[in-house]
Coordinates of C-alpha atoms in Angstrom, one line a residue:
Chain A
M1 CA 20.0 1.5 -39.1
T2 CA 18.3 1.3 -42.4
P3 CA 14.5 2.0 -42.4
E4 CA 13.9 -1.7 -43.1
L5 CA 15.9 -2.8 -40.0
E6 CA 14.2 -0.1 -37.9
I7 CA 10.8 -1.6 -39.0
L8 CA 12.1 -5.1 -38.1
A9 CA 13.2 -3.9 -34.7
I10 CA 9.8 -2.2 -34.0
A11 CA 8.0 -5.4 -35.2
V12 CA 10.0 -7.7 -32.9
V13 CA 9.7 -5.4 -29.9
T14 CA 5.9 -5.0 -30.4
A15 CA 5.3 -8.7 -30.9
V16 CA 7.3 -9.7 -27.8
A17 CA 5.7 -6.9 -25.7
A18 CA 2.2 -8.2 -26.8
A19 CA 3.1 -11.8 -26.0
L20 CA 3.8 -11.2 -22.3
P21 CA 0.3 -10.2 -21.2
G22 CA -1.0 -12.6 -23.9
V23 CA 0.4 -15.6 -22.0
F24 CA -1.8 -14.8 -19.0
L25 CA -4.9 -14.0 -21.1
V26 CA -4.6 -17.4 -22.8
L27 CA -4.1 -19.2 -19.4
R28 CA -7.1 -17.3 -17.9
R29 CA -9.3 -18.2 -20.9
M30 CA -9.8 -14.5 -21.6
A31 CA -8.3 -14.3 -25.1
M32 CA -11.3 -12.5 -26.5
V33 CA -10.9 -9.7 -23.9
S34 CA -7.9 -8.6 -25.9
D35 CA -10.1 -8.2 -29.0
A36 CA -12.5 -6.2 -26.9
I37 CA -9.8 -4.0 -25.4
S38 CA -7.9 -3.4 -28.6
H39 CA -11.1 -2.1 -30.3
A40 CA -12.7 -0.3 -27.4
I41 CA -9.7 1.9 -26.6
L42 CA -10.3 3.7 -29.9
P43 CA -12.6 6.4 -28.5
G44 CA -10.1 7.1 -25.7
I45 CA -7.3 7.6 -28.3
V46 CA -9.5 9.8 -30.5
V47 CA -10.6 12.0 -27.6
A48 CA -7.0 12.3 -26.3
F49 CA -5.9 13.1 -29.9
F50 CA -8.5 15.9 -30.2
L51 CA -7.2 17.4 -26.9
T52 CA -3.5 17.2 -27.8
R53 CA -3.4 17.1 -31.6
D54 CA -0.4 14.9 -31.2
L55 CA -0.4 11.2 -31.9
S56 CA 2.7 10.5 -29.9
S57 CA 1.5 12.3 -26.7
P58 CA 1.7 10.1 -23.6
L59 CA -1.8 11.3 -22.8
L60 CA -3.0 9.0 -25.6
L61 CA -1.5 6.1 -23.7
L62 CA -3.2 7.1 -20.4
A63 CA -6.6 7.7 -22.1
A64 CA -6.4 4.4 -23.9
A65 CA -5.4 2.5 -20.8
A66 CA -8.3 4.1 -18.9
T67 CA -10.8 3.2 -21.7
G68 CA -9.5 -0.4 -21.7
V69 CA -10.0 -0.8 -18.0
L70 CA -13.4 0.8 -18.4
T71 CA -14.3 -1.7 -21.1
V72 CA -13.4 -4.6 -18.8
A73 CA -15.4 -3.1 -15.9
L74 CA -18.4 -2.6 -18.2
I75 CA -18.2 -6.2 -19.5
E76 CA -18.0 -7.6 -16.0
A77 CA -20.8 -5.5 -14.7
L78 CA -23.0 -6.6 -17.6
A79 CA -22.1 -10.2 -17.1
R80 CA -22.7 -10.0 -13.4
S81 CA -26.2 -8.8 -14.0
R82 CA -26.9 -12.4 -15.2
Q83 CA -29.1 -11.0 -17.9
V84 CA -26.6 -11.8 -20.6
P85 CA -23.8 -14.4 -20.8
E86 CA -20.2 -13.1 -20.6
D87 CA -19.3 -13.6 -24.3
A88 CA -22.5 -11.7 -25.3
A89 CA -21.4 -8.9 -22.9
I90 CA -18.1 -8.7 -24.7
G91 CA -19.9 -8.6 -28.0
I92 CA -22.1 -5.7 -26.8
V93 CA -19.6 -3.5 -25.0
F94 CA -16.7 -3.3 -27.4
P95 CA -18.5 -2.6 -30.7
A96 CA -20.4 0.1 -28.9
L97 CA -17.2 1.8 -27.8
F98 CA -15.4 1.1 -31.1
S99 CA -18.3 2.6 -33.1
I100 CA -18.1 5.8 -31.0
G101 CA -14.4 6.0 -32.0
V102 CA -15.1 5.4 -35.7
I103 CA -17.8 8.0 -35.7
L104 CA -15.6 10.6 -34.0
I105 CA -12.8 10.0 -36.5
S106 CA -15.0 10.3 -39.6
R107 CA -16.8 13.3 -38.2
A108 CA -13.9 15.4 -37.0
A109 CA -10.6 14.0 -38.0
S110 CA -11.0 13.8 -41.8
D111 CA -8.4 16.6 -42.1
V112 CA -5.8 15.1 -39.8
H113 CA -3.6 12.1 -39.8
L114 CA -5.8 9.6 -38.1
D115 CA -7.8 7.7 -40.7
T116 CA -9.8 4.5 -40.2
D117 CA -7.4 2.4 -42.3
A118 CA -4.4 3.4 -40.2
V119 CA -6.4 2.5 -37.1
L120 CA -7.5 -0.9 -38.3
L121 CA -4.3 -2.0 -40.0
G122 CA -1.5 0.2 -38.7
E123 CA 1.2 1.9 -40.7
L124 CA 4.3 0.0 -39.9
A125 CA 5.9 1.0 -43.1
F126 CA 5.7 4.7 -42.1
A127 CA 6.9 4.1 -38.5
P128 CA 10.5 5.1 -39.3
F129 CA 9.3 8.6 -40.4
H130 CA 8.3 9.5 -36.8
R131 CA 11.6 10.1 -35.0
F132 CA 12.4 10.4 -31.4
T133 CA 14.5 13.6 -31.3
P134 CA 15.0 14.9 -27.7
G135 CA 16.9 18.2 -28.0
G136 CA 17.2 17.8 -31.7
V137 CA 19.3 14.6 -31.5
D138 CA 17.8 11.8 -33.6
L139 CA 17.6 8.7 -31.4
G140 CA 15.7 6.5 -33.8
P141 CA 12.0 5.9 -34.5
A142 CA 9.6 7.0 -31.8
A143 CA 7.6 3.8 -32.1
L144 CA 10.7 1.8 -31.1
W145 CA 11.1 3.9 -28.0
S146 CA 7.4 3.7 -27.0
M147 CA 7.1 0.0 -27.6
G148 CA 10.5 -0.6 -25.9
A149 CA 9.2 1.2 -22.8
I150 CA 6.0 -0.9 -22.9
L151 CA 8.0 -4.1 -23.3
L152 CA 10.1 -3.1 -20.3
L153 CA 7.0 -2.3 -18.3
N154 CA 5.4 -5.6 -19.1
A155 CA 8.6 -7.6 -18.4
T156 CA 9.0 -5.9 -15.1
L157 CA 5.4 -6.6 -14.1
V158 CA 5.7 -10.3 -15.0
V159 CA 9.0 -10.7 -13.1
V160 CA 7.9 -8.7 -10.0
A161 CA 4.4 -10.1 -9.8
W162 CA 5.3 -13.6 -11.0
K163 CA 3.9 -15.4 -8.0
E164 CA 0.8 -13.3 -7.8
L165 CA -0.1 -13.6 -11.5
K166 CA 0.4 -17.4 -11.2
L167 CA -1.6 -17.8 -8.1
A168 CA -4.5 -15.6 -9.3
T169 CA -4.6 -17.6 -12.5
V170 CA -4.4 -21.1 -11.0
D171 CA -6.8 -20.5 -8.2
G172 CA -8.4 -17.2 -7.6
A173 CA -10.2 -18.4 -4.4
L174 CA -6.9 -19.3 -2.8
A175 CA -5.4 -16.0 -3.9
A176 CA -8.3 -14.2 -2.1
L177 CA -8.0 -16.3 1.0
L178 CA -4.3 -15.8 1.4
G179 CA -4.8 -12.0 1.2
F180 CA -3.6 -11.4 -2.3
Q181 CA -6.2 -9.3 -4.2
P182 CA -7.1 -11.3 -7.3
A183 CA -9.2 -8.4 -8.5
V184 CA -6.2 -6.1 -8.3
V185 CA -4.0 -8.6 -10.2
H186 CA -6.8 -8.9 -12.8
Y187 CA -7.0 -5.1 -13.4
V188 CA -3.2 -4.8 -13.5
L189 CA -3.2 -7.4 -16.2
M190 CA -6.0 -5.6 -18.0
T191 CA -4.1 -2.3 -17.8
M192 CA -1.1 -4.1 -19.3
V193 CA -3.2 -5.3 -22.2
S194 CA -4.7 -1.9 -22.8
V195 CA -1.3 -0.1 -22.7
T196 CA 0.2 -2.7 -25.0
A197 CA -2.7 -2.5 -27.4
V198 CA -2.5 1.3 -27.7
G199 CA 1.3 1.1 -28.2
A200 CA 0.9 -1.6 -30.8
F201 CA -1.9 0.4 -32.4
D202 CA 0.5 2.6 -34.3
A203 CA 2.5 -0.3 -35.6
V204 CA 0.0 -3.0 -36.4
G205 CA -3.5 -1.5 -35.9
S206 CA -6.3 -2.6 -33.7
I207 CA -7.2 -5.9 -35.4
L208 CA -3.8 -7.4 -35.9
V209 CA -2.6 -6.7 -32.4
V210 CA -5.0 -9.4 -31.3
A211 CA -3.0 -11.9 -33.4
L212 CA 0.2 -10.8 -31.6
I213 CA -1.3 -11.0 -28.1
I214 CA -2.9 -14.4 -28.6
A215 CA -1.2 -16.5 -31.3
P216 CA 2.4 -16.7 -29.9
P217 CA 1.2 -17.7 -26.4
A218 CA -1.3 -20.1 -27.8
T219 CA 1.5 -21.7 -29.8
A220 CA 3.7 -22.0 -26.7
Y221 CA 0.8 -23.5 -24.7
L222 CA 0.8 -26.4 -27.1
V223 CA 4.3 -27.4 -26.2
A224 CA 5.2 -26.1 -22.7
E225 CA 4.6 -27.9 -19.4
R226 CA 5.9 -25.0 -17.2
L227 CA 5.1 -21.3 -17.1
G228 CA 8.7 -20.2 -17.5
P229 CA 9.3 -22.2 -20.7
M230 CA 5.8 -21.2 -22.0
I231 CA 6.8 -17.5 -21.7
G232 CA 10.1 -18.2 -23.3
L233 CA 8.5 -20.1 -26.2
A234 CA 5.9 -17.3 -26.6
I235 CA 8.6 -14.7 -26.9
A236 CA 10.5 -16.9 -29.4
A237 CA 7.3 -17.5 -31.5
A238 CA 6.5 -13.7 -31.4
A239 CA 10.0 -12.8 -32.6
A240 CA 9.9 -15.5 -35.3
A241 CA 6.5 -14.3 -36.5
A242 CA 7.7 -10.6 -36.6
T243 CA 10.9 -11.6 -38.5
A244 CA 9.3 -14.0 -40.9
G245 CA 6.4 -11.6 -41.6
W246 CA 8.8 -8.7 -42.1
A247 CA 10.9 -10.7 -44.6
A248 CA 7.9 -11.9 -46.5
A249 CA 6.4 -8.4 -46.7
L250 CA 9.7 -7.0 -48.1
A251 CA 10.0 -9.9 -50.6
L252 CA 6.4 -9.8 -51.8
D253 CA 5.8 -6.0 -51.3
V254 CA 2.6 -6.6 -49.2
S255 CA 1.3 -5.1 -45.9
I256 CA 3.9 -5.7 -43.2
A257 CA 1.4 -6.0 -40.4
G258 CA -0.7 -8.4 -42.4
A259 CA 2.3 -10.6 -43.1
I260 CA 3.4 -10.6 -39.5
A261 CA -0.1 -11.6 -38.3
G262 CA -0.2 -14.2 -41.0
A263 CA 3.2 -15.6 -40.0
A264 CA 2.0 -15.8 -36.3
G265 CA -1.0 -17.8 -37.5
A266 CA 1.1 -20.0 -39.7
I267 CA 3.6 -20.8 -36.9
F268 CA 0.6 -21.7 -34.7
A269 CA -0.7 -24.0 -37.4
V270 CA 2.6 -25.8 -37.9
V271 CA 3.1 -26.3 -34.1
F272 CA -0.5 -27.5 -33.8
L273 CA 0.3 -30.2 -36.3
V274 CA 3.8 -31.3 -35.1
A275 CA 3.8 -30.5 -31.3
P276 CA 5.5 -33.5 -29.7
E277 CA 2.7 -34.5 -27.3
R278 CA -0.4 -32.5 -28.1
G279 CA 0.1 -32.1 -31.9
L280 CA -2.4 -33.6 -34.3
I281 CA 0.2 -35.8 -35.9
A282 CA 1.5 -37.1 -32.5
Q283 CA -2.1 -37.8 -31.5
A284 CA -2.9 -39.7 -34.7
R285 CA 0.3 -41.7 -34.3
R286 CA -0.5 -42.5 -30.7
R287 CA -4.0 -43.7 -31.7
R288 CA -2.6 -45.8 -34.6
G289 CA 0.0 -47.3 -32.2
Q290 CA -2.8 -48.2 -29.8
R291 CA -4.8 -49.8 -32.6
L292 CA -1.8 -51.8 -33.7
D293 CA -1.0 -53.0 -30.2
L294 CA -4.6 -54.1 -29.7
A295 CA -4.5 -56.0 -33.1
V296 CA -1.2 -57.8 -32.0
R297 CA -3.0 -58.9 -28.8
M298 CA -5.9 -60.2 -30.9
L299 CA -3.6 -62.0 -33.2
L300 CA -1.8 -63.7 -30.2
V301 CA -5.1 -64.8 -28.7
H302 CA -6.3 -66.2 -32.0
L303 CA -3.0 -68.1 -32.5
L304 CA -3.0 -69.4 -28.9
H305 CA -6.6 -70.6 -29.3
H306 CA -5.9 -72.7 -32.4
Q307 CA -2.2 -73.7 -32.5
D308 CA -1.7 -77.3 -31.3
T309 CA -5.2 -78.2 -32.5
P310 CA -6.1 -80.2 -35.6
A311 CA -7.4 -76.9 -37.2
A312 CA -4.0 -75.2 -36.8
A313 CA -2.9 -76.0 -40.3
E314 CA -5.7 -73.8 -41.6
E315 CA -6.3 -71.3 -38.7
C316 CA -2.7 -70.4 -38.2
R317 CA -1.6 -70.4 -41.9
E318 CA 0.1 -67.1 -42.6
A319 CA -1.7 -66.6 -45.9
G320 CA -5.1 -67.3 -44.4
L321 CA -4.9 -65.3 -41.2
H322 CA -6.6 -62.2 -42.6
R323 CA -9.7 -64.2 -43.5
H324 CA -10.0 -65.8 -40.1
L325 CA -9.6 -62.5 -38.3
G326 CA -11.7 -60.6 -40.8
W327 CA -8.9 -58.1 -41.5
R328 CA -7.6 -56.7 -44.7
E329 CA -4.5 -58.4 -46.0
P330 CA -2.0 -55.5 -45.8
W331 CA -3.0 -54.6 -42.2
T332 CA -2.7 -58.3 -41.3
R333 CA 0.9 -58.4 -42.7
K334 CA 1.7 -55.3 -40.7
V335 CA 0.3 -56.8 -37.5
V336 CA 2.3 -60.0 -38.0
A337 CA 5.4 -58.0 -38.8
R338 CA 5.0 -56.0 -35.6
A339 CA 4.4 -59.1 -33.5
E340 CA 7.4 -60.8 -35.1
G341 CA 9.5 -57.7 -34.6
R342 CA 8.8 -57.9 -30.9
S343 CA 9.6 -61.6 -30.8
L344 CA 6.0 -62.4 -29.9
V345 CA 5.4 -64.8 -32.9
E346 CA 7.6 -66.9 -35.1
R347 CA 7.0 -68.2 -38.6
H348 CA 7.6 -71.9 -39.5
D349 CA 6.5 -73.7 -42.6
R350 CA 4.1 -70.9 -43.6
L351 CA 2.5 -71.2 -40.1
V352 CA 2.6 -68.5 -37.5
R353 CA 3.2 -69.6 -33.9
T354 CA 3.4 -67.6 -30.6
T355 CA 6.7 -67.5 -28.8
D356 CA 6.7 -68.1 -25.0
E357 CA 6.7 -64.4 -24.6
G358 CA 3.7 -64.1 -26.9
R359 CA 1.9 -66.8 -25.1
R360 CA 2.4 -64.9 -21.8
L361 CA 1.0 -61.7 -23.3
A362 CA -2.0 -63.6 -24.8
D363 CA -2.8 -65.2 -21.5
A364 CA -2.5 -61.8 -19.8
A365 CA -4.7 -60.2 -22.5
V366 CA -7.4 -62.8 -22.1
V367 CA -7.4 -62.5 -18.3
G368 CA -7.5 -58.7 -18.7
F369 CA -10.6 -58.9 -20.9
A370 CA -12.3 -61.5 -18.7
G371 CA -11.5 -59.3 -15.6
Chain B
M1 CA -12.0 -30.1 27.4
D2 CA -12.9 -26.8 28.9
G3 CA -16.5 -26.1 27.8
N4 CA -15.9 -22.3 28.1
R5 CA -13.1 -22.2 25.5
T6 CA -13.6 -19.8 22.7
P7 CA -15.0 -21.7 19.7
A8 CA -12.8 -22.1 16.6
L9 CA -15.6 -20.9 14.4
E10 CA -18.9 -19.1 15.0
V11 CA -21.4 -18.3 12.3
E12 CA -24.3 -16.1 13.2
D13 CA -27.4 -15.4 11.2
L14 CA -25.6 -16.0 7.9
T15 CA -27.8 -15.5 4.9
V16 CA -26.8 -15.8 1.3
A17 CA -29.0 -15.0 -1.6
Y18 CA -28.7 -15.1 -5.4
S19 CA -30.9 -12.2 -6.6
D20 CA -33.9 -12.7 -4.2
Q21 CA -33.6 -16.5 -3.8
P22 CA -32.0 -17.4 -0.5
V23 CA -29.6 -20.3 -0.7
L24 CA -28.7 -20.0 3.0
W25 CA -31.2 -18.7 5.4
D26 CA -30.1 -17.4 8.8
V27 CA -27.6 -20.1 9.6
D28 CA -26.1 -20.3 13.1
L29 CA -23.2 -22.6 13.8
T30 CA -20.6 -23.0 16.6
V31 CA -17.7 -25.3 16.0
P32 CA -15.5 -26.0 19.1
V33 CA -11.7 -26.2 18.8
G34 CA -10.5 -29.7 17.7
D35 CA -13.9 -30.7 16.4
K36 CA -14.2 -32.8 13.3
M37 CA -17.5 -31.8 11.7
A38 CA -19.4 -33.0 8.6
V39 CA -21.7 -30.7 6.8
V40 CA -24.4 -32.8 5.2
G41 CA -27.6 -32.1 3.3
P42 CA -29.3 -32.7 0.0
N43 CA -28.2 -31.2 -3.3
G44 CA -28.8 -27.5 -3.4
A45 CA -28.9 -27.3 0.4
G46 CA -26.1 -24.6 0.3
K47 CA -23.3 -26.8 1.8
S48 CA -20.6 -25.4 -0.5
T49 CA -22.1 -21.9 -0.2
L50 CA -21.9 -22.0 3.6
V51 CA -18.2 -22.7 3.4
K52 CA -17.5 -20.1 0.7
A53 CA -19.6 -17.5 2.5
A54 CA -17.9 -18.2 5.8
L55 CA -14.6 -17.5 3.9
G56 CA -16.0 -14.4 2.2
L57 CA -15.6 -16.0 -1.2
V58 CA -19.3 -15.4 -2.0
P59 CA -21.0 -12.3 -0.5
A60 CA -23.4 -12.7 2.4
V61 CA -26.5 -10.5 2.6
A62 CA -26.5 -10.8 6.4
G63 CA -24.6 -12.5 9.2
E64 CA -21.3 -12.6 10.9
V65 CA -18.4 -15.0 11.0
R66 CA -16.0 -15.1 14.0
V67 CA -12.8 -17.1 14.1
F68 CA -11.4 -17.7 17.6
G69 CA -13.7 -14.9 18.8
R70 CA -12.5 -12.3 16.3
P71 CA -14.4 -11.2 13.2
F72 CA -13.0 -13.2 10.2
V73 CA -10.5 -11.4 8.0
R74 CA -8.8 -13.0 5.0
G75 CA -5.1 -13.2 4.8
R76 CA -4.4 -14.1 8.5
G77 CA -3.8 -17.7 7.7
E78 CA -6.4 -19.0 10.2
I79 CA -8.4 -21.1 7.8
A80 CA -7.0 -23.3 5.0
Y81 CA -9.6 -24.3 2.4
V82 CA -9.7 -27.3 0.1
P83 CA -12.0 -26.4 -2.8
Q84 CA -13.8 -28.8 -5.0
R85 CA -11.5 -30.2 -7.6
A86 CA -13.1 -28.1 -10.3
G87 CA -12.1 -25.0 -8.5
L88 CA -8.5 -25.2 -9.8
E89 CA -7.2 -24.5 -13.3
W90 CA -5.7 -28.0 -13.9
D91 CA -4.6 -27.1 -17.4
F92 CA -2.2 -24.5 -16.1
P93 CA 1.4 -25.4 -17.2
T94 CA 3.0 -26.2 -13.8
D95 CA 3.9 -29.2 -11.6
V96 CA 2.6 -30.7 -8.4
L97 CA 5.4 -29.3 -6.2
D98 CA 4.7 -25.7 -7.5
V99 CA 1.0 -26.0 -6.8
V100 CA 1.6 -27.2 -3.2
T101 CA 4.1 -24.5 -2.6
M102 CA 1.4 -22.0 -3.4
G103 CA 0.0 -22.8 0.1
T104 CA 3.1 -21.0 1.5
Y105 CA 2.5 -17.8 -0.4
G106 CA 0.3 -16.3 2.4
G107 CA 3.4 -16.2 4.7
L108 CA 5.5 -14.6 2.1
G109 CA 3.4 -11.5 1.4
W110 CA 3.4 -9.6 -1.9
F111 CA 6.2 -10.1 -4.4
R112 CA 8.5 -12.3 -2.3
R113 CA 9.3 -15.5 -4.1
P114 CA 9.2 -18.9 -2.3
G115 CA 12.6 -20.4 -1.6
K116 CA 14.1 -23.6 -0.4
A117 CA 12.4 -23.5 3.0
E118 CA 9.0 -23.2 1.3
R119 CA 9.7 -26.0 -1.1
E120 CA 10.8 -28.2 1.8
R121 CA 7.5 -27.6 3.6
A122 CA 5.6 -28.5 0.4
R123 CA 7.6 -31.7 0.0
A124 CA 6.8 -32.7 3.6
A125 CA 3.1 -32.2 2.9
L126 CA 3.3 -34.2 -0.3
D127 CA 5.0 -36.9 1.6
E128 CA 2.1 -37.0 4.1
V129 CA -0.4 -37.6 1.3
A130 CA 1.9 -40.1 -0.4
M131 CA 2.5 -38.0 -3.5
S132 CA 6.2 -37.4 -3.2
E133 CA 7.1 -39.4 -6.3
F134 CA 4.8 -37.1 -8.4
E135 CA 6.3 -33.8 -7.4
R136 CA 7.7 -33.0 -10.9
R137 CA 4.5 -34.3 -12.6
P138 CA 2.6 -31.6 -14.7
I139 CA -0.8 -31.1 -12.9
A140 CA -2.6 -31.7 -16.2
Q141 CA -1.6 -35.3 -16.0
L142 CA -3.1 -36.2 -12.6
S143 CA -6.0 -38.5 -11.8
G144 CA -8.9 -37.3 -9.8
G145 CA -7.6 -38.9 -6.6
Q146 CA -4.1 -37.4 -7.1
Q147 CA -5.7 -34.0 -7.7
Q148 CA -7.5 -34.3 -4.4
R149 CA -4.3 -35.2 -2.6
V150 CA -2.5 -32.3 -4.1
L151 CA -5.2 -29.9 -2.9
L152 CA -5.0 -31.4 0.6
A153 CA -1.2 -31.1 0.7
R154 CA -1.6 -27.4 -0.4
A155 CA -3.9 -26.9 2.5
L156 CA -1.5 -28.7 4.9
V157 CA 1.4 -26.4 4.2
Q158 CA -0.7 -23.5 5.3
S159 CA -0.5 -24.9 8.9
A160 CA -3.8 -23.3 9.6
P161 CA -5.6 -24.1 12.9
I162 CA -8.9 -24.6 10.9
L163 CA -9.3 -26.6 7.7
M164 CA -12.4 -26.5 5.5
L165 CA -12.8 -29.1 2.8
D166 CA -15.5 -29.1 0.1
E167 CA -16.4 -32.7 -0.9
P168 CA -12.9 -34.1 -0.6
F169 CA -14.2 -37.7 -1.1
Q170 CA -16.1 -36.9 -4.3
G171 CA -15.0 -39.3 -7.0
V172 CA -11.7 -40.4 -5.4
D173 CA -10.3 -44.0 -5.2
A174 CA -10.5 -45.9 -1.9
P175 CA -6.7 -45.5 -1.0
T176 CA -7.1 -41.7 -1.5
E177 CA -10.2 -41.7 0.7
R178 CA -8.3 -43.6 3.4
A179 CA -5.3 -41.3 3.1
I180 CA -7.5 -38.2 3.5
V181 CA -9.3 -39.7 6.6
A182 CA -5.9 -40.5 8.2
V183 CA -4.8 -36.9 7.6
L184 CA -8.0 -35.5 9.1
D185 CA -7.7 -37.8 12.1
R186 CA -4.1 -36.6 12.6
L187 CA -5.1 -32.9 12.4
S188 CA -8.0 -33.2 14.8
G189 CA -5.8 -35.2 17.2
E190 CA -3.5 -32.2 17.2
G191 CA -6.4 -30.0 18.3
R192 CA -7.0 -28.5 14.9
T193 CA -10.6 -28.0 13.7
V194 CA -11.8 -29.7 10.6
I195 CA -15.0 -28.9 8.7
V196 CA -15.9 -31.1 5.8
V197 CA -18.7 -30.8 3.2
H198 CA -19.7 -34.5 2.9
H199 CA -22.1 -36.4 0.7
D200 CA -21.9 -39.9 1.9
L201 CA -24.2 -40.4 4.9
Q202 CA -23.0 -43.9 5.5
T203 CA -19.5 -42.8 6.6
V204 CA -20.6 -39.8 8.8
P205 CA -20.5 -41.7 12.1
E206 CA -17.2 -43.4 11.3
Y207 CA -15.3 -40.3 10.1
F208 CA -16.7 -37.5 12.1
D209 CA -17.3 -36.3 15.7
S210 CA -20.1 -33.9 15.0
V211 CA -22.4 -33.0 12.1
L212 CA -24.3 -30.1 10.7
L213 CA -27.5 -31.0 9.0
L214 CA -28.2 -28.3 6.4
N215 CA -31.0 -27.6 4.0
V216 CA -30.9 -23.9 3.3
R217 CA -31.5 -23.6 7.1
A218 CA -29.4 -25.3 9.7
I219 CA -31.7 -28.2 10.8
D220 CA -29.5 -29.3 13.7
A221 CA -25.9 -29.4 14.7
G222 CA -23.9 -31.2 17.4
P223 CA -22.3 -34.5 18.3
V224 CA -23.1 -37.3 15.7
D225 CA -24.7 -39.6 18.3
E226 CA -27.1 -36.9 19.4
V227 CA -27.9 -35.1 16.1
F228 CA -27.6 -37.8 13.4
T229 CA -31.1 -39.3 14.0
E230 CA -33.8 -40.6 11.7
D231 CA -36.1 -37.6 12.6
N232 CA -33.4 -35.1 11.8
L233 CA -32.4 -36.8 8.6
R234 CA -36.0 -36.8 7.5
L235 CA -36.3 -33.1 8.3
T236 CA -33.1 -32.5 6.3
F237 CA -33.6 -34.7 3.3
G238 CA -37.4 -34.8 3.0
G239 CA -39.0 -37.7 1.2
R240 CA -36.5 -40.6 0.9
V241 CA -37.3 -42.0 4.4
G242 CA -36.9 -45.7 3.7
V243 CA -33.2 -45.5 3.1
L244 CA -32.7 -43.0 5.9
A245 CA -34.6 -45.1 8.4
Q246 CA -32.3 -48.0 7.6
L247 CA -29.3 -45.8 7.9
A248 CA -30.4 -44.4 11.3
A249 CA -31.0 -47.9 12.5
T250 CA -27.5 -48.8 11.6
V251 CA -26.2 -45.8 13.5
D252 CA -28.3 -46.8 16.5
R253 CA -26.9 -50.2 16.5
A254 CA -23.4 -48.9 16.2
R255 CA -23.9 -46.9 19.4

């Protein structure tokens, strides 16, 4: 593999691994917890790094996971005190831990490879330089192996604990009552997020990993009506963001991690606009359709009221309808065209008349309003 | 019925407090097997809290709950619970059949997935609440009454000897209310015990055999025609005596 393709592979594996716990964070309305965890694990990483002097040590993973779980426990304890709301508790706990990490780095690690930029933004472009070489055999970039292992772990947990994750998310009380421990499920999920965040740290940094955890699942949530398809779509959105961001970064010579996070956001924005049911455009079209349907009914009621009366020549004249209804002319033409298209009205001698079908609808509409 | 039979549910000295404010104060309650009991009281009386504390869903500072004579432990399938509709995450991407099937998870234990048998039981429960045609419907698209039927069906598949329902008639349409009443009648006819947090005093004598009047303390509990009296209602609800007197008179006439 070329270094470029190795970077792409790392990016896709990282994005997909992050999307899996992200689905459940989004569904549990806990998206911001990923932000807290991804920052708060920093002191854990730094302390473990000081002890091992090795950025690829598995101890880093354990320390970070423990710090992540500690973060969640601290946030929950603070929220449970009822002295601060939960969002404020998140805002207090994670900057406190993150700042400890930043201070530790600036104080003691200025001479080693662990600088603040790398922590914040990641160094995906350098990832191919760290090789996984057991017994001297080069098996590819170390990051690909570590993220691959995390992806496998996350996928295994989601498949094995599918029913438990679902139940604890839909109804924690029922989960508790049936003897499943929703608190255990919760902390397993938080551990997944922590481990994923520390693994992704190397690749995309602590800020952009949040984009990978949240944006693809949030995109999938706009479209999917079942959990399985939602996870599938989240994986697809994650892989697409990683690929598009990687390609854009190569073409424009910009930060790969930044381009990937930007692509994840752009994919969300597009789906937010064009999603078939919940998208902005679909909603606007539905509202417009409803407005047009109402206008057709008003037109029918107006016609029914005046046709076959002496005033019909004026009230039902096609060119005068807009004045009688108080509508603008183009809108009136559109309404008449819609009504004619559905065979609710006919045009004769510059007059508009309801058909039998239109008459029935007008009668029903009036009864509906009266009732 | 044998008067010495072990009660379905016994609550003893149950006290629940948020910080130092008691919301339930030393509540005692005995519910015989097969009873159909309403829990009524004003807003803030602790009705929902009583049910949740009995199930261990909110912590009690004191007290004991026994089910069929044994201390209550979750996960034994003895009590099915229908929460208030807001208790469920209705925006979750899944369908009606899946949510009702969740009622069978208790019998499956950890990690085993529901299969055909579980889904068949869920379908039977959906049929009983007249929701069969909605089994593939995403739960986000249900009306309030349909949501309540789904929750009831999910409790039915648990086949528990005791059912606790929290405000099942709140904001539902008349057909749904009738459907729920029919199911509760069927259950109590089979000797199952039904406990319902209820807000409509008018229907208490019609729907229930017995009643618990609750206002932080248990004011009184027992058969409707003994306990559902004007004096007791005044003790429970305080001020609004006019309406209550009228209601009690209606109940008296009905006897």
